[in-house]
Coordinates of C-alpha atoms in Angstrom, one line a residue:
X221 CA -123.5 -107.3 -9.5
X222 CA -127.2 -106.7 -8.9
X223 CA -128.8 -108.8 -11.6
X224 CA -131.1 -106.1 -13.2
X225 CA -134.1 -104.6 -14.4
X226 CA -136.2 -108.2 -16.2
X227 CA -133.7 -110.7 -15.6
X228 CA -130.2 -108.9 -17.3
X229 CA -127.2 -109.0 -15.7
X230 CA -125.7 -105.0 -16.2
X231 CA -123.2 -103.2 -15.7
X232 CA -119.3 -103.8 -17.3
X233 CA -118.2 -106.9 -19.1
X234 CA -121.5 -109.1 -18.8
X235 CA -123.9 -111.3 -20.7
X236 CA -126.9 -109.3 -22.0
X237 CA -129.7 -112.6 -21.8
X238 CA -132.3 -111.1 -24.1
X239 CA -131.0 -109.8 -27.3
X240 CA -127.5 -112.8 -27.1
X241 CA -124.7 -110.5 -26.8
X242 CA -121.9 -109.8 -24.4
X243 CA -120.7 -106.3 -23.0
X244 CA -117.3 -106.0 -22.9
X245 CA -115.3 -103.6 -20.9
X246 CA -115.3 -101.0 -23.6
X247 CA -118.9 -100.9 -23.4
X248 CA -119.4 -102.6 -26.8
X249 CA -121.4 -105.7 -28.1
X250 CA -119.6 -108.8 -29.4
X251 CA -122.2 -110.0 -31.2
X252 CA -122.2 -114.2 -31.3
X253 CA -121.5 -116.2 -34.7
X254 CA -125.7 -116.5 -34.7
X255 CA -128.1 -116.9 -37.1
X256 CA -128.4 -113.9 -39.3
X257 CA -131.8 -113.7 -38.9
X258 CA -131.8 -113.6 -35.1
X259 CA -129.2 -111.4 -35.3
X260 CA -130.8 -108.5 -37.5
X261 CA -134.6 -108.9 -35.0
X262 CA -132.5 -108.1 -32.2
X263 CA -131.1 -105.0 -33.5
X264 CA -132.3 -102.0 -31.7
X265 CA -133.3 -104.1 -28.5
X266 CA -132.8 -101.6 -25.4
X267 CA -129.6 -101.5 -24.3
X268 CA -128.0 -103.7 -21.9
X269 CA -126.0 -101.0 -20.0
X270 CA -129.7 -99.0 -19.0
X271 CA -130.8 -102.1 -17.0
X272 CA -134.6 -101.5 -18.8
X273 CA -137.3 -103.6 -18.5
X274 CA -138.8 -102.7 -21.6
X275 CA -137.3 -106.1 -23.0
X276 CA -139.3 -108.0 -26.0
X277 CA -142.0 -109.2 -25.1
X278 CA -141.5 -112.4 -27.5
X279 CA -138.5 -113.0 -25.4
X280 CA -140.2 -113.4 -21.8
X281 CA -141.9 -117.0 -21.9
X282 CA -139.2 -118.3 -24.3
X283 CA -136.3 -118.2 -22.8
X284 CA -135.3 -121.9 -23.8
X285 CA -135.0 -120.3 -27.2
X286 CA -136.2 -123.5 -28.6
X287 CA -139.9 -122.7 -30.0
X288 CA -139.6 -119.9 -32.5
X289 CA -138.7 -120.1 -36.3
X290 CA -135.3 -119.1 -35.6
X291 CA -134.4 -122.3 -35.0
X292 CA -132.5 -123.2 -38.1
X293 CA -128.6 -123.8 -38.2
X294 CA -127.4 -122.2 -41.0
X295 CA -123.7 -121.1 -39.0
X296 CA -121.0 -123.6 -38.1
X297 CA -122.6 -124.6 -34.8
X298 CA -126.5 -124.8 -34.1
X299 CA -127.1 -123.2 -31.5
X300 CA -124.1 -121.6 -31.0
X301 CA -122.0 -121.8 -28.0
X302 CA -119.2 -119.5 -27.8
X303 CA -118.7 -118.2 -24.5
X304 CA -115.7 -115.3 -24.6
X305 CA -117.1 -112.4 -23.0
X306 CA -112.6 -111.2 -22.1
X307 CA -110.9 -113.1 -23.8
X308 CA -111.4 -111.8 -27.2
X309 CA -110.1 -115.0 -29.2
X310 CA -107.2 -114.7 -27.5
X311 CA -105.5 -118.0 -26.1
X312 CA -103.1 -117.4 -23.7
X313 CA -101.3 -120.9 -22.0
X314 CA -100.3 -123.9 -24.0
X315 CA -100.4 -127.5 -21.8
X316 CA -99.0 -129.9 -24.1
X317 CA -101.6 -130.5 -27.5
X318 CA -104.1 -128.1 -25.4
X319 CA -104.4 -124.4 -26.0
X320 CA -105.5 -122.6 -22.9
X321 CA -107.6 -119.1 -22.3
X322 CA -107.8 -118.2 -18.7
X323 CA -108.9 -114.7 -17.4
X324 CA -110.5 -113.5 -14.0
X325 CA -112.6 -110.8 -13.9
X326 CA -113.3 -109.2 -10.4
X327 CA -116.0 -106.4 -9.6
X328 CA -117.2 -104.9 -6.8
X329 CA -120.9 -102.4 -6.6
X330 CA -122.4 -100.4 -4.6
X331 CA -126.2 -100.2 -5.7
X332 CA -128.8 -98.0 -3.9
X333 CA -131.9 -99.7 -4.3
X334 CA -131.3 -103.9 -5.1
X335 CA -135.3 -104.9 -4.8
X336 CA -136.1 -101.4 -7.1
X337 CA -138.6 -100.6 -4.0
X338 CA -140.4 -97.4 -3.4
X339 CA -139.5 -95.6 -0.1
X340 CA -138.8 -97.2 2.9
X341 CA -138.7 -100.3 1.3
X342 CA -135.5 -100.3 -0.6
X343 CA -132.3 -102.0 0.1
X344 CA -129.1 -101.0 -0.8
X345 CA -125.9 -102.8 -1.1
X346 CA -121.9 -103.8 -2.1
X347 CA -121.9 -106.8 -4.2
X348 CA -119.3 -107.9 -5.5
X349 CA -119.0 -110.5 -8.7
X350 CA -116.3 -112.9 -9.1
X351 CA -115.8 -114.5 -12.5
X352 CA -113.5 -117.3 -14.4
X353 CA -113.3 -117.7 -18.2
X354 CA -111.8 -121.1 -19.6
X355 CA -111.7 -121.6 -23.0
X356 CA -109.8 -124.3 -23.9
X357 CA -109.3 -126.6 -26.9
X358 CA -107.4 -129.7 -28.0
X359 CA -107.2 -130.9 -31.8
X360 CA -107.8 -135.0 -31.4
X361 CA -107.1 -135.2 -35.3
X362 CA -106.7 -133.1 -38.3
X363 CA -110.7 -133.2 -38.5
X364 CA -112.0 -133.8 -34.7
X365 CA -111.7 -130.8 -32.3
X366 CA -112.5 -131.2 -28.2
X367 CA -113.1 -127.9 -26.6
X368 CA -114.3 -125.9 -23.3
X369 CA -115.6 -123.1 -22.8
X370 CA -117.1 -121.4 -20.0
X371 CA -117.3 -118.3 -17.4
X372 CA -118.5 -119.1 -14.4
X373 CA -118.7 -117.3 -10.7
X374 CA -121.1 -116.1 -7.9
X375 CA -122.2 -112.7 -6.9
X376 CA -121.9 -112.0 -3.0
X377 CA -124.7 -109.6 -1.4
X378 CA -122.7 -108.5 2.1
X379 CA -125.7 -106.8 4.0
X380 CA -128.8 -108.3 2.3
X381 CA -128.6 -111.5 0.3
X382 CA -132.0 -112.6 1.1
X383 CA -132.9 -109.6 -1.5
X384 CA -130.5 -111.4 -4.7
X385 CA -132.7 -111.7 -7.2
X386 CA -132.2 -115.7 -7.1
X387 CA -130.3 -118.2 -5.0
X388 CA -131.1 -115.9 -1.5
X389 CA -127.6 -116.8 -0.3
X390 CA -124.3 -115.6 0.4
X391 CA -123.3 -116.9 -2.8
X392 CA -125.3 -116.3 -5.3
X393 CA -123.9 -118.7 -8.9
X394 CA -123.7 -117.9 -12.5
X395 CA -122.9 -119.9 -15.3
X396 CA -123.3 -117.8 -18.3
X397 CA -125.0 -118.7 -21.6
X398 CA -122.3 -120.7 -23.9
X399 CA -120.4 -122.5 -21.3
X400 CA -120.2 -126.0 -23.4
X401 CA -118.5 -129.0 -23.8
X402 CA -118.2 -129.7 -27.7
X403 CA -116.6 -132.2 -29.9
X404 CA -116.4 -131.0 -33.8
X405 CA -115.8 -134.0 -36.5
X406 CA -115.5 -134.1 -40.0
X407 CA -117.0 -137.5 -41.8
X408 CA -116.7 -136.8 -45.2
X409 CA -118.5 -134.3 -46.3
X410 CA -120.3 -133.7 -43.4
X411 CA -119.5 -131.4 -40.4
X412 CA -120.9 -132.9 -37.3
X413 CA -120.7 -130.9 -33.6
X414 CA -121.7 -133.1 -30.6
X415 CA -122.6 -130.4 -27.5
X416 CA -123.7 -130.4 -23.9
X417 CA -124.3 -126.7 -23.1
X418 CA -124.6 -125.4 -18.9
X419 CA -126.0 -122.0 -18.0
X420 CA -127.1 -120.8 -14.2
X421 CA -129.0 -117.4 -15.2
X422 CA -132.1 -115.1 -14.5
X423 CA -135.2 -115.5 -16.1
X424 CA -138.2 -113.6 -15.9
X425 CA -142.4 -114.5 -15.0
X426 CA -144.0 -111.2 -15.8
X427 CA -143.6 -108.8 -19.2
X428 CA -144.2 -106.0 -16.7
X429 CA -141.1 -106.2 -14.6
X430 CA -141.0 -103.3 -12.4
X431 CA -139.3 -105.0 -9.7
X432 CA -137.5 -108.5 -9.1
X433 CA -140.3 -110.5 -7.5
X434 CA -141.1 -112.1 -10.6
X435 CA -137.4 -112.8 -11.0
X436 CA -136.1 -116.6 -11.2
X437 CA -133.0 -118.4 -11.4
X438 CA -132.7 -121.2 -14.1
X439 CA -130.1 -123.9 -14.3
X440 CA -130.7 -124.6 -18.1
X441 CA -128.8 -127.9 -19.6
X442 CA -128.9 -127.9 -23.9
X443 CA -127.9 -131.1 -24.9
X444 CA -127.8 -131.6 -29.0
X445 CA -125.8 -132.5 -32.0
X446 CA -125.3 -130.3 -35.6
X447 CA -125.1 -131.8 -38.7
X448 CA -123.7 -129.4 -41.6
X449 CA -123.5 -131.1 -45.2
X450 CA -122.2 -128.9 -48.7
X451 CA -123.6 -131.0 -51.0
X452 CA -122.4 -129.4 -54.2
X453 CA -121.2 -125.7 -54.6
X454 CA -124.3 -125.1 -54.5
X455 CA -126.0 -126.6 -52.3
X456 CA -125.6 -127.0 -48.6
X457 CA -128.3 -128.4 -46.0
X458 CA -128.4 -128.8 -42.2
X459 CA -129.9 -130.9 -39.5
X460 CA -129.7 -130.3 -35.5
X461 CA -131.5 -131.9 -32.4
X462 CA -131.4 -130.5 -28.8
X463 CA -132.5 -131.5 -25.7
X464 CA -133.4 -128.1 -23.4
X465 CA -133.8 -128.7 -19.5
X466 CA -135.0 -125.7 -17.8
X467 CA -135.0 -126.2 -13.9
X468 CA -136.4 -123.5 -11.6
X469 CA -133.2 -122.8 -8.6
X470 CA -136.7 -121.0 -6.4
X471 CA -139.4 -123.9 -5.7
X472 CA -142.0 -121.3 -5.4
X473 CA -141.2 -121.2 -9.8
X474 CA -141.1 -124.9 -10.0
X475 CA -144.5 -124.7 -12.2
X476 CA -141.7 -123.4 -14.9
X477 CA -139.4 -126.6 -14.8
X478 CA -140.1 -128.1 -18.7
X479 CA -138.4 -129.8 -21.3
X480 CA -138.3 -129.3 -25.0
X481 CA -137.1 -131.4 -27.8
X482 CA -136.2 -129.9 -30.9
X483 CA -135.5 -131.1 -34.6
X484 CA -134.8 -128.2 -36.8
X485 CA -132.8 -128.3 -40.5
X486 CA -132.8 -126.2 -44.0
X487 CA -131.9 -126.4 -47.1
X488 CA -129.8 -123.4 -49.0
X489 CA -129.4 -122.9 -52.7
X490 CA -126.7 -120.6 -53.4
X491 CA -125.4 -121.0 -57.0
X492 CA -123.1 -117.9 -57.9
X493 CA -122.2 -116.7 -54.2
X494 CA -124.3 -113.6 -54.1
X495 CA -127.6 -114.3 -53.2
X496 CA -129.3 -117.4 -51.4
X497 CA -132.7 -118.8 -51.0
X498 CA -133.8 -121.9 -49.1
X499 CA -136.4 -123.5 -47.2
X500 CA -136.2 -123.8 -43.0
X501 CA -138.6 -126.0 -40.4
X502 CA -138.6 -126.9 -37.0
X503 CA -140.4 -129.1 -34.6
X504 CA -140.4 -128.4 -30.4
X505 CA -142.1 -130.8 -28.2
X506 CA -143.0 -128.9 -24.5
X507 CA -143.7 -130.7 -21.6
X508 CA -144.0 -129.0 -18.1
X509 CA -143.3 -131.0 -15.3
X510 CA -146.2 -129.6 -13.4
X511 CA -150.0 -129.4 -14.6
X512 CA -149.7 -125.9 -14.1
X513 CA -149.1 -124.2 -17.6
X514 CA -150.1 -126.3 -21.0
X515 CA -148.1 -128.9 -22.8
X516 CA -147.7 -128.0 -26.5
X517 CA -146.2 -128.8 -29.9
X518 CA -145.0 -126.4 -32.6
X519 CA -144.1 -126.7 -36.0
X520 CA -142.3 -124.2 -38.4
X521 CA -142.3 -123.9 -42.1
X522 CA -141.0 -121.4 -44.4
X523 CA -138.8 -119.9 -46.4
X524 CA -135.6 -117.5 -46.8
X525 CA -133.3 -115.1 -49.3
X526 CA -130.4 -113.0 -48.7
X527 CA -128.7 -111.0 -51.2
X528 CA -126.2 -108.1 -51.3
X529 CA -127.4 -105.2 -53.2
X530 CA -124.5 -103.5 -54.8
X531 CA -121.4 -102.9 -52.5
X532 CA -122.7 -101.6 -49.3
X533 CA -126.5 -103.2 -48.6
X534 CA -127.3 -106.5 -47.2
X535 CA -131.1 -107.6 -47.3
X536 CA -132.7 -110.3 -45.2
X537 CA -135.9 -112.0 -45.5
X538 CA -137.7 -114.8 -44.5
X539 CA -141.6 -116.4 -43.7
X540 CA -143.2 -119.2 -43.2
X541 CA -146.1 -121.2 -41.3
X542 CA -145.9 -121.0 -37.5
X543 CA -148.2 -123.5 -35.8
X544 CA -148.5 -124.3 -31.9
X545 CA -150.9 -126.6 -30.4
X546 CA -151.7 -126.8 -26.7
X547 CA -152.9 -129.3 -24.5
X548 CA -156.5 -127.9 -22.8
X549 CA -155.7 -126.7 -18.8
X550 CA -156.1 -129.4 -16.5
X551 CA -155.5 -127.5 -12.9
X552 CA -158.0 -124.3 -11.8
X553 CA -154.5 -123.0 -10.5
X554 CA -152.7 -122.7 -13.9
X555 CA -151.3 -119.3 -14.6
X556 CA -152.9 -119.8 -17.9
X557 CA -156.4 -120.2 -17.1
X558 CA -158.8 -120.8 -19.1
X559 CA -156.4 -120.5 -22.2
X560 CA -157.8 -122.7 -24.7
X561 CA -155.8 -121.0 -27.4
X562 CA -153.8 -122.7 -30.2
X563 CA -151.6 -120.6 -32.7
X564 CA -152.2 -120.9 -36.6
X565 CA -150.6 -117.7 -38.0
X566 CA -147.7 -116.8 -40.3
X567 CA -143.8 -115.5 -39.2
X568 CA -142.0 -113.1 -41.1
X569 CA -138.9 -110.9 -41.0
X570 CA -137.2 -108.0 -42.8
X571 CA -133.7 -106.6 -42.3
X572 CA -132.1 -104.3 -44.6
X573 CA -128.7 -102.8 -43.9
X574 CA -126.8 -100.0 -45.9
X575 CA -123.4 -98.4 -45.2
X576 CA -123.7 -94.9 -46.4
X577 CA -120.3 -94.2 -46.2
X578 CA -117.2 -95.1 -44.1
X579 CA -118.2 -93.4 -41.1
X580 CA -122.1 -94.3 -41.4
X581 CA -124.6 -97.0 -41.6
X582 CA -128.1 -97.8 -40.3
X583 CA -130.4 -101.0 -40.4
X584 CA -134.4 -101.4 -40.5
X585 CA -135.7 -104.7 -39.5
X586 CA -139.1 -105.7 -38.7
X587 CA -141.5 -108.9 -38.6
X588 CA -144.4 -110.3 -36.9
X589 CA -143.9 -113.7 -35.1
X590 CA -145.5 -115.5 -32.0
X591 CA -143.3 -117.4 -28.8
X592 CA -143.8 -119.0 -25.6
X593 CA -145.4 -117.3 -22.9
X594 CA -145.8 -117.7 -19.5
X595 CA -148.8 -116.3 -17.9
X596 CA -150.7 -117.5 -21.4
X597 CA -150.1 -120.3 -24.1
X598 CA -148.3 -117.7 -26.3
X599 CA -147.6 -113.9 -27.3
X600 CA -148.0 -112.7 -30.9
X601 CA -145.9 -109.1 -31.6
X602 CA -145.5 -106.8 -34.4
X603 CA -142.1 -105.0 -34.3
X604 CA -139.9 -102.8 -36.4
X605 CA -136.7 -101.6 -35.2
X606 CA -133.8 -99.2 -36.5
X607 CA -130.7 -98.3 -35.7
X608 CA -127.7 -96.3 -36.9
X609 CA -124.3 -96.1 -36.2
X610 CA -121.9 -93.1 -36.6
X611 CA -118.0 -92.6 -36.7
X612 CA -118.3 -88.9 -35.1
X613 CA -113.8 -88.8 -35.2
X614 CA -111.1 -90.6 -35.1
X615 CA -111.6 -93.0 -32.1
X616 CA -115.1 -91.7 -31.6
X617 CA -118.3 -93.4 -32.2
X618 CA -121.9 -93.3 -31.9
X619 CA -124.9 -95.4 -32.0
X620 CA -128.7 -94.4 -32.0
X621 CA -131.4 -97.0 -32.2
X622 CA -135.2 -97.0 -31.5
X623 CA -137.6 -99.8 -31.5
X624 CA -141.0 -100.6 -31.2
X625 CA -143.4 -103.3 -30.1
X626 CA -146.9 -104.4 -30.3
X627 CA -147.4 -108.2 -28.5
X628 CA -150.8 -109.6 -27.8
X629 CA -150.7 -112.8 -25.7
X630 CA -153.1 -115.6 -26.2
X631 CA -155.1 -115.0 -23.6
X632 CA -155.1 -111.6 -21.6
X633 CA -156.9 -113.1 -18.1
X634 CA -153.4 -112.6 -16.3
X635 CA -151.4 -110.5 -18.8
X636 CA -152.5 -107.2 -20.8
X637 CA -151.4 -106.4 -24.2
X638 CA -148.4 -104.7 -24.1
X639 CA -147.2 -102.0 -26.7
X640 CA -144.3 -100.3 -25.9
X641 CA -141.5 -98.3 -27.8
X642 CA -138.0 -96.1 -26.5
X643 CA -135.3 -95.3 -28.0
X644 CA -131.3 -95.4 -27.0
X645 CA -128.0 -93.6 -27.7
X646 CA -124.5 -94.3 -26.5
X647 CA -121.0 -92.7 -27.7
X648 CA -117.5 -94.4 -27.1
X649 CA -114.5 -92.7 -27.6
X650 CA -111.2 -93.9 -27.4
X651 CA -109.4 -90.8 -25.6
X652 CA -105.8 -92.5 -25.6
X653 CA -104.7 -96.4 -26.8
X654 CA -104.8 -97.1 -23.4
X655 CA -108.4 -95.2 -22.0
X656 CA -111.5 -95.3 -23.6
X657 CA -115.0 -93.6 -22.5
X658 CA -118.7 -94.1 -23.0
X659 CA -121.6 -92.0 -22.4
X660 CA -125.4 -93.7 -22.7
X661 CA -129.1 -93.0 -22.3
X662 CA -132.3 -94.6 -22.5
X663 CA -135.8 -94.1 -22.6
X664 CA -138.6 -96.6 -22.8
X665 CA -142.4 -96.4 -22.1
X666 CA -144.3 -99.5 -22.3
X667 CA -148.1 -99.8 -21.4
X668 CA -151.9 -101.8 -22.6
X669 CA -152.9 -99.9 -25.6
X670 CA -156.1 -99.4 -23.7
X671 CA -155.5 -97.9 -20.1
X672 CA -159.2 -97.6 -19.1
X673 CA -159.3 -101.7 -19.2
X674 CA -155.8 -102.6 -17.8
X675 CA -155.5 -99.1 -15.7
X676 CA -152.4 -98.5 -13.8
X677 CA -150.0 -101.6 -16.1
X678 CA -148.3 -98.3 -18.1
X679 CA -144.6 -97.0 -16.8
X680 CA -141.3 -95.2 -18.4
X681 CA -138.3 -95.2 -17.7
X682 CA -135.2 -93.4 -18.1
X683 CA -131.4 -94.5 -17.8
X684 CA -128.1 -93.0 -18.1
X685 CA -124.8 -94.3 -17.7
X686 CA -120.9 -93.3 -17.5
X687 CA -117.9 -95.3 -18.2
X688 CA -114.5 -96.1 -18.1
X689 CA -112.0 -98.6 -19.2
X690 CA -108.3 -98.3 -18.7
X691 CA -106.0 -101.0 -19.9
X692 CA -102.7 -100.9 -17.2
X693 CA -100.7 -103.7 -19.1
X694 CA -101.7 -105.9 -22.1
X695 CA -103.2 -108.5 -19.7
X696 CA -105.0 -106.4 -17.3
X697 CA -107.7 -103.3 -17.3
X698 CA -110.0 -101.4 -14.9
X699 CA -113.2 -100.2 -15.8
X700 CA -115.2 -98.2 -13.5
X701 CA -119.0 -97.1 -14.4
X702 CA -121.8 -95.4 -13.2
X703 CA -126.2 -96.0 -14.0
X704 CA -128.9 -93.9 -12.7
X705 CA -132.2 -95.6 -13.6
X706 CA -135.7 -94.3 -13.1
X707 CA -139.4 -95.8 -13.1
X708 CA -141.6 -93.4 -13.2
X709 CA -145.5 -95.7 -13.4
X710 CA -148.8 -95.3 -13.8
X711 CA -149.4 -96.7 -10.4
X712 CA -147.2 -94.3 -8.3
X713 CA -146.4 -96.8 -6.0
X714 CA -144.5 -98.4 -8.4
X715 CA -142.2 -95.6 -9.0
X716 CA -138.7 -96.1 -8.3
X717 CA -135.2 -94.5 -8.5
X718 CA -131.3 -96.6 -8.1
X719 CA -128.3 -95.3 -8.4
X720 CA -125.2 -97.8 -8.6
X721 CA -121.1 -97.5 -8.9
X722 CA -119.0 -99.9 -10.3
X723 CA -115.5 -100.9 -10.4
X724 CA -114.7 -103.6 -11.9
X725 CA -110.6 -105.6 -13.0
X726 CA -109.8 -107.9 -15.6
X727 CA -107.0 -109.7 -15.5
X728 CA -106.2 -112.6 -18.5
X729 CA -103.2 -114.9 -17.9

């Protein structure tokens, strides 16, 4: 499938790479066991299905995921690494001690405009996606758990594979975002997870994505350990180092090839069970492996609550300290030229969640933080998102979200601010137990908030899309879908319209 839009793989059952969650065949999220507080910022993100690239802005220079605040590992595993996307949990073969989940998933596209080119200049094109799921797991001892989990495939471009937005082969790989090798242990008190974590995915150079030039593939290797500790009823604290390798699979994005080593741990206080407080930090040391963009160190401090206000709201705080200092450009040729910049700021972040009723509930979360970029040193935002969902009828449901975005990045010789702001809405319904459908739209407009210094950088789009799922036997379903997306820019040259069809079957053994 035609990896879309700024980097995101869309389309049915996929791995949405900038707000962390997977689209299943249904059309649905399955949200990751993630920290709660990177959970309720990406809330209201655009939608995976429309293939926007009004992604966050915060999101585009870090996509190690290893400089922000959000670092801390208050879950089971830090960072996660659950890799599921069909399966559902479910584990379907037993080889002796080892408990098996093995599914295929096979689709096949027809997309109208791969490069998202004006006029004459686009391509269009079957591709078809093959994918494997493993997840696997063998209990060592009551206490020590070994396990696998993965999907992995490739994407095959029959007329034009010179256009896939990375590998420009016949074969174009994914590893998706979880696949891991783990080992979970139990020494005392203390649960410890031992990880080496594989991913083959886009990435993208340029907040103003338009088309996939400034598309790149990364091989990404996370290698780390998790150290969880209840110390009393009370209190509980946590400890975790990775090791993130981020390798460019195009040598004309080599300049992006780093490493960063991170320490990050907290401390909880939760003495009754209904509220908790604590204190979170984090240390990241980047190092590029060319001159090209600026080595750097940054350092997080602050402090969290959550609480459950009566029986149906859930608030979530936290701030701190967010520090990040930069080595001084060394090349005339850095993308970040003449960036001299260095971050002393604060983070925060609200999230407040109320179920109305049975049928309804919305969530506001907003926040101010800073992250990685990569045509400067860093990009500061100010965001608030909301979103509500809806129980329409019995097997009916529908969500509504809007966000908005104000980022500034540290230096704006190559990059413009950017303030953008959309909205989306999609409804499921389950027709029959066996055939469900889902109807979406998006709209996004993101430009400078001056034109007459950055002219022509503003665009919106619009997206809508159809689906279908159909489950034939317990073990196997088809979905079939259908996106129009549009561009319509500033710069008219820029405009562009794809249609694409999809028809896609999962099969788990």
């Amino acid at each position: 499938m035609q990896q879309a839009g700024s980097g995101v793989r869309s389309g049915d059952v996929v791995y949405d790479y900038d707000s962390g969650t997977y689209k299943g065949a249904d059309g649905e999220s399955q949200m990751r066991p993630e920290d709660l507080l990177r959970e309720a910022r990406s809330i209201a993100q655009p939608s995976v299905n429309s293939g926007s690239g009004a992604v966050a802005s915060r999101a585009v220079g870090d996509y190690t995921n290893y400089s922000g605040q959000y670092t801390s590992s208050t879950g089971y595993f830090a960072p996660t690494y659950t890799s599921d996307p069909f399966l559902s949990g479910r584990r379907n073969l037993k080889l002796g001690p080892v408990n098996v989940g093995l599914g295929l998933y096979q689709g096949l596209e027809w997309n109208s405009n791969i490069n998202r080119a004006s006029g004459n200049a686009r391509l269009s094109d079957f591709i078809s996606t093959t994918l494997f799921n493993v997840d696997a797991n063998y209990r060592v001892t009551k206490n020590n758990v070994l396990s696998l989990t993965t999907s992995f495939g490739f994407d095959h471009y029959f007329s034009n594979p010179q256009a896939s937005p990375y590998g420009g082969g016949n074969m174009v790989l994914n590893i998706l975002p979880g696949s891991t090798l783990a080992f979970d242990m139990k020494i005392g008190p203390v649960y410890v997870t031992l990880y080496d974590r594989v991913a083959v995915r886009p990435a993208v150079s340029n907040a103003f994505t338009l088309n996939t030039q400034n598309i790149f593939g990364v091989f990404q290797n996370d290698l780390g350990a998790v150290m969880n500790w209840a110390v009393n009823s009370k209190w509980t604290a946590s400890l975790s180092f990775n090791n993130s390798y981020a390798n460019s699979l195009d040598g004309r994005f080599d300049i992006y090839n780093r490493i960063i080593n991170t320490i990050s741990g907290n401390i909880t206080y939760s003495p009754h069970g209904t509220w908790s407080a604590g204190i979170e930090s984090s240390y990241s040391s980047l190092r590029y492996e060319q001159p090209a963009l600026n080595d750097g160190d940054t350092f997080t401090l602050g402090a969290f609550f959550r609480t459950q206000l009566g029986s149906a709201t859930y608030l979530k705080m936290a701030a701190g300290y967010q520090g990040m200092q930069f080595s001084k450009p060394t090349t005339l040729l850095a993308p970040a030229i003449g960036d001299f910049n260095d971050l002393d700021d604060y983070y925060f972040n609200f999230s407040i969640t109320n179920q109305i009723n049975n049928r309804l509930s919305h969530t506001l979360s907003l926040g101010h933080e800073s992250a990685l970029n990569l045509t400067s040193n860093f990009i500061t935002a100010d965001y608030i998102n909301y979103g509500v969902s809806i129980i329409t009828s019995k097997g009916g449901r529908l969500s509504l979200t809007g966000y908005y975005e104000d980022a500034t990045p540290s230096s704006e010789r190559n990059q413009s601010s950017i303030r953008q702001y959309g909205l989306d809405a999609y409804y499921s319904h389950q027709i029959t137990s066996k055939v469900r459908m889902g109807l979406g739209y998006h709209y996004g407009h993101s430009a400078p908030p001056d034109a007459s210094i950055f002219p022509g950088q503003g665009f919106d789009q619009h997206a809508f899309n159809v689906d279908f799922g159909w489950a034939l036997t317990q073990k196997s379903s088809i979905n079939m879908g259908y996106r129009y997306f549009t561009t319509r820019a500033d710069n008219s040259g820029l405009n562009f319209d794809q249609h694409r069809v999809i028809l896609g079957y999962t099969y788990n053994f």
